[in-house]
GROMACS .gro file of C-alpha atoms in nm:
model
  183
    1UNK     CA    1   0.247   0.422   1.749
    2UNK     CA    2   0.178   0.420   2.113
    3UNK     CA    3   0.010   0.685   2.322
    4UNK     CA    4   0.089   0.665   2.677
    5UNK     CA    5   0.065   0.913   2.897
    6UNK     CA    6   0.010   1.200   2.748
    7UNK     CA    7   0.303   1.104   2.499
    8UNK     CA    8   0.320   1.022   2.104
    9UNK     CA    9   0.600   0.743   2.121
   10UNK     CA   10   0.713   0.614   1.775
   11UNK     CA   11   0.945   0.292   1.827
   12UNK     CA   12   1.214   0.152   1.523
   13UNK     CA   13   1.061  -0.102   1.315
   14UNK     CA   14   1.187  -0.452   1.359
   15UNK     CA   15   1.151  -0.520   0.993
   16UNK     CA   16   1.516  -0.425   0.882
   17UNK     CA   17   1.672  -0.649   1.134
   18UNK     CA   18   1.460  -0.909   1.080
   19UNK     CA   19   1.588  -0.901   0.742
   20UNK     CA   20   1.946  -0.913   0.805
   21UNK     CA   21   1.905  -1.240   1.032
   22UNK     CA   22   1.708  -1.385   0.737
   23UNK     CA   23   1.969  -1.307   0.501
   24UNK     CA   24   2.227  -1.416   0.735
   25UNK     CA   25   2.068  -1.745   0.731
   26UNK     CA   26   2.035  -1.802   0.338
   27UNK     CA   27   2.327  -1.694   0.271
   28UNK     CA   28   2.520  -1.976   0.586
   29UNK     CA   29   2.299  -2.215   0.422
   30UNK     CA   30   2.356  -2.163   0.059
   31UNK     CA   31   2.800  -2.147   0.167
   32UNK     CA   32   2.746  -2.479   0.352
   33UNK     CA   33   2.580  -2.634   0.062
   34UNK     CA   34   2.786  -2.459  -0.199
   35UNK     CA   35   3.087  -2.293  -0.101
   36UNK     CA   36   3.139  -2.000  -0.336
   37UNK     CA   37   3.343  -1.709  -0.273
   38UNK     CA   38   3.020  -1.515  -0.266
   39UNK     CA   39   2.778  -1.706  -0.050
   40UNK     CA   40   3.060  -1.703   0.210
   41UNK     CA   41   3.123  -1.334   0.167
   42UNK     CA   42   2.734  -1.291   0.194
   43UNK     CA   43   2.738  -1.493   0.493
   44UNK     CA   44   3.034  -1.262   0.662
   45UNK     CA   45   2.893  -0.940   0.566
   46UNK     CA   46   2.524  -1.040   0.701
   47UNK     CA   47   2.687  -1.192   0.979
   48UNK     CA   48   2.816  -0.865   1.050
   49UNK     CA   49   2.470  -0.737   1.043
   50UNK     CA   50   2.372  -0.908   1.280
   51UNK     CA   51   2.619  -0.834   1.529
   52UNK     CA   52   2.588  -0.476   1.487
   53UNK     CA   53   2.199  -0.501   1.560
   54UNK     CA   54   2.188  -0.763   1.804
   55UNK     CA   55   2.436  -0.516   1.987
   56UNK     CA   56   2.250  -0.195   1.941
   57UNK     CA   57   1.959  -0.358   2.064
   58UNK     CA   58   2.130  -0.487   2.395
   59UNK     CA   59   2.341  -0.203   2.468
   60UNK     CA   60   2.098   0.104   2.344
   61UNK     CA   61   1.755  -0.025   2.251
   62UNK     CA   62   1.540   0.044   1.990
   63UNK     CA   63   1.580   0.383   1.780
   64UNK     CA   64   1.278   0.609   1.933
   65UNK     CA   65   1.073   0.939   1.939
   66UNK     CA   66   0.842   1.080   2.163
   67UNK     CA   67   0.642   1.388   2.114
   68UNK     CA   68   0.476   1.509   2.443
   69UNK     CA   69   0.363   1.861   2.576
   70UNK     CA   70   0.710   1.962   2.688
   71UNK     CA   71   0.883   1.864   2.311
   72UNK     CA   72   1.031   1.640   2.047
   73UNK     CA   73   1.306   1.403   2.210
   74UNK     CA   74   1.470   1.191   1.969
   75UNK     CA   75   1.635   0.842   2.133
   76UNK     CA   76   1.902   0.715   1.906
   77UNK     CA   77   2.196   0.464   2.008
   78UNK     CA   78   2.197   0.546   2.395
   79UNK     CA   79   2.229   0.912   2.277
   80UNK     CA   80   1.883   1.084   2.401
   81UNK     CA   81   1.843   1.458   2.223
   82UNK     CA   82   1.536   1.688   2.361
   83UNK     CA   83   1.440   1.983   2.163
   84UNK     CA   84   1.170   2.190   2.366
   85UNK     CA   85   0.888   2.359   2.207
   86UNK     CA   86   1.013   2.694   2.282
   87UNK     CA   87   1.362   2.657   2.114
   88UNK     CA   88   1.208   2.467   1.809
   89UNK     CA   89   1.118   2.756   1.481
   90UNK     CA   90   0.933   2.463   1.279
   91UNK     CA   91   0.885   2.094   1.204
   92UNK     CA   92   0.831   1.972   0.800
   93UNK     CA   93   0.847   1.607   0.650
   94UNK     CA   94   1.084   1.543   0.370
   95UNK     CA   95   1.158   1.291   0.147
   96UNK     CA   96   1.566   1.196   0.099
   97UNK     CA   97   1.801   0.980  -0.149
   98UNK     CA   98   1.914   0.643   0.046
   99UNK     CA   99   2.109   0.395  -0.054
  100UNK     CA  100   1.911   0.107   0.095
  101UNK     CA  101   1.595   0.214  -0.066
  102UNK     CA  102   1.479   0.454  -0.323
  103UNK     CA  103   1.361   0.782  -0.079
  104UNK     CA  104   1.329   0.771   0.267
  105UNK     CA  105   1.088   1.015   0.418
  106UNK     CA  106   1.257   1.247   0.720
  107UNK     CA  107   1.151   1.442   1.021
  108UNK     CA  108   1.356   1.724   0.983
  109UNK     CA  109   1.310   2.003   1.329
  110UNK     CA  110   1.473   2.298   1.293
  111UNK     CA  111   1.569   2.522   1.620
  112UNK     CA  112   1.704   2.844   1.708
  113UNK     CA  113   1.894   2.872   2.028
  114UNK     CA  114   2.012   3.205   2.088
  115UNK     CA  115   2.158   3.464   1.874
  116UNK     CA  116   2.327   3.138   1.690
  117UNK     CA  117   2.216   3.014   1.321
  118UNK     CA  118   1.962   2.798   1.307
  119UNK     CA  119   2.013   2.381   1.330
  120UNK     CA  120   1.874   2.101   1.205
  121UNK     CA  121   1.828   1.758   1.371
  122UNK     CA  122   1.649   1.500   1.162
  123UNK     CA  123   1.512   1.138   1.276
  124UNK     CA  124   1.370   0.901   0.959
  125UNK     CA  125   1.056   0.793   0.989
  126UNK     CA  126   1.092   0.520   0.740
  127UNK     CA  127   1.282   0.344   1.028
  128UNK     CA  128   1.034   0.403   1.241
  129UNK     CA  129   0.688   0.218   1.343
  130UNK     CA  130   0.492   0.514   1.235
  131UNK     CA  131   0.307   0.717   0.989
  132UNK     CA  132   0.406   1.075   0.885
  133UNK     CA  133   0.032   1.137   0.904
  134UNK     CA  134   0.021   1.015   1.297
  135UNK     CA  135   0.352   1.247   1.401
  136UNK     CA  136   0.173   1.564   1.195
  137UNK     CA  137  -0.130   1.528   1.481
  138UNK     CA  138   0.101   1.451   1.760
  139UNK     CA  139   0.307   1.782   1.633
  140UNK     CA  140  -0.021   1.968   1.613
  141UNK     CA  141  -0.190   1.858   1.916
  142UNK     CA  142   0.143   1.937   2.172
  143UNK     CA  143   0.301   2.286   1.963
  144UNK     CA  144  -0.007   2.399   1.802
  145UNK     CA  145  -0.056   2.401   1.467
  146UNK     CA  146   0.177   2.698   1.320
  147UNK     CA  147   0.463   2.455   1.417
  148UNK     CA  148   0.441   2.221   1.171
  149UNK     CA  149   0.594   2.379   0.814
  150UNK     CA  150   0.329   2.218   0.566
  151UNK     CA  151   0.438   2.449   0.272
  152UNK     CA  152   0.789   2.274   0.331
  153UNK     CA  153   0.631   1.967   0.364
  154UNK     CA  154   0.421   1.996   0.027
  155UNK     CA  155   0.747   2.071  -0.198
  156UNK     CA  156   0.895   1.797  -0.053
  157UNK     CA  157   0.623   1.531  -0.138
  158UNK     CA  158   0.616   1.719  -0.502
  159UNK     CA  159   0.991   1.713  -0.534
  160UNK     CA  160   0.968   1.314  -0.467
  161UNK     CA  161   0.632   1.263  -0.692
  162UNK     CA  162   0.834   1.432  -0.975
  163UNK     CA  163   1.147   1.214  -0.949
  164UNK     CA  164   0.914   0.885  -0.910
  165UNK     CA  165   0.730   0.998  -1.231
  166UNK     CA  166   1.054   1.068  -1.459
  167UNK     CA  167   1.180   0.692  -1.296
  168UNK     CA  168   0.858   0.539  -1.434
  169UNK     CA  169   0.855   0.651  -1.754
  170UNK     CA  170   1.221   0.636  -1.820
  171UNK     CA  171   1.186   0.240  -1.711
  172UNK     CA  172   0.888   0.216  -1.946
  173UNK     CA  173   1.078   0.416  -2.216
  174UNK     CA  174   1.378   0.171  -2.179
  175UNK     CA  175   1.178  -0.157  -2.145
  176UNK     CA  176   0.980  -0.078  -2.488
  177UNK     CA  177   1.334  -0.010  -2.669
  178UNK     CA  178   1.475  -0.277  -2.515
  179UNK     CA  179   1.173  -0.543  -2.648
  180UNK     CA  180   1.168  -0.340  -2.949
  181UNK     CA  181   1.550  -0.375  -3.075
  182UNK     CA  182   1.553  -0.699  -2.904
  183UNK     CA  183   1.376  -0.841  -3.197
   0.00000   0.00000   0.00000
């Protein structure tokens, strides 16, 4: 999180990326050492990874969002999208499925241009180098506080706290039959 003039800027996290390279490198080392079919198809897919990053970060930059006086503007692969205060209805938090990780936790802004429906634009914050915490005070400092939805925001977090809860006690309830009929 970075303030800087007058601005809330929230940069992508390097930590993802740094991953792929890593992974990149076991798995080159591991098909050098012992060329399997799947250490070399680790080391091609990774590989791949890296490309794709090392690309984005040339060509585009890092993934960011800035929350300042005049709005939300969301920089995302050399696509920059500002939604000003005055077109935006509300801003909530929510939590989503991924694929890469159990729930990923969203900022979902929802405006209203017009006599048109109303749209969503979303940015994850997991991605980001920030706290949902942090981008709830920027919110409130620049729009005010009735921007930011925290009803939306609540059922979200509960929705999330449920499924973690059934996940922990089905894993418990499957690890004791599994040691139980083990035996």
């Amino acid at each position: 999180m970075i303030t800087h003039n007058d601005q809330y800027i929230a940069k992508e996290s390097l930590t993802f990326p740094l991953l792929v390279v890593i992974m990149f490198g076991v798995s080159l080392y591991a098909s050098i050492y012992t060329p399997k079919f799947l250490c070399i198809f680790g080391a091609v897919f990774f590989g791949l990874g890296v490309i794709v990053y090392a690309y984005k970060f040339i060509r585009h930059g890092r993934t960011t969002l800035i929350i300042d006086s005049e709005g939300i503007t969301i920089k995302d692969w050399g696509k920059t999208k500002i939604h000003y205060w005055h077109d935006i209805v509300r801003v909530y938090t929510e939590w989503r499925r991924s694929y890469t990780t159990f729930a990923q936790q969203w900022l979902t802004i929802e405006t209203k241009i017009g006599d048109r429906r109303n749209e969503f634009y979303g940015i994850c914050l997991f991605d980001l180098y920030c706290r949902s915490k942090s981008v709830r005070m920027a919110i409130e400092k620049y729009a005010g506080q009735y921007r930011f939805d925290y009803e939306a925001s609540r059922e979200a977090k509960r929705y999330v706290s449920k499924i973690v809860l059934v996940s922990i006690v089905a894993f418990v309830v499957i690890f004791i039959c599994l040691t139980y009929f083990s035996e």
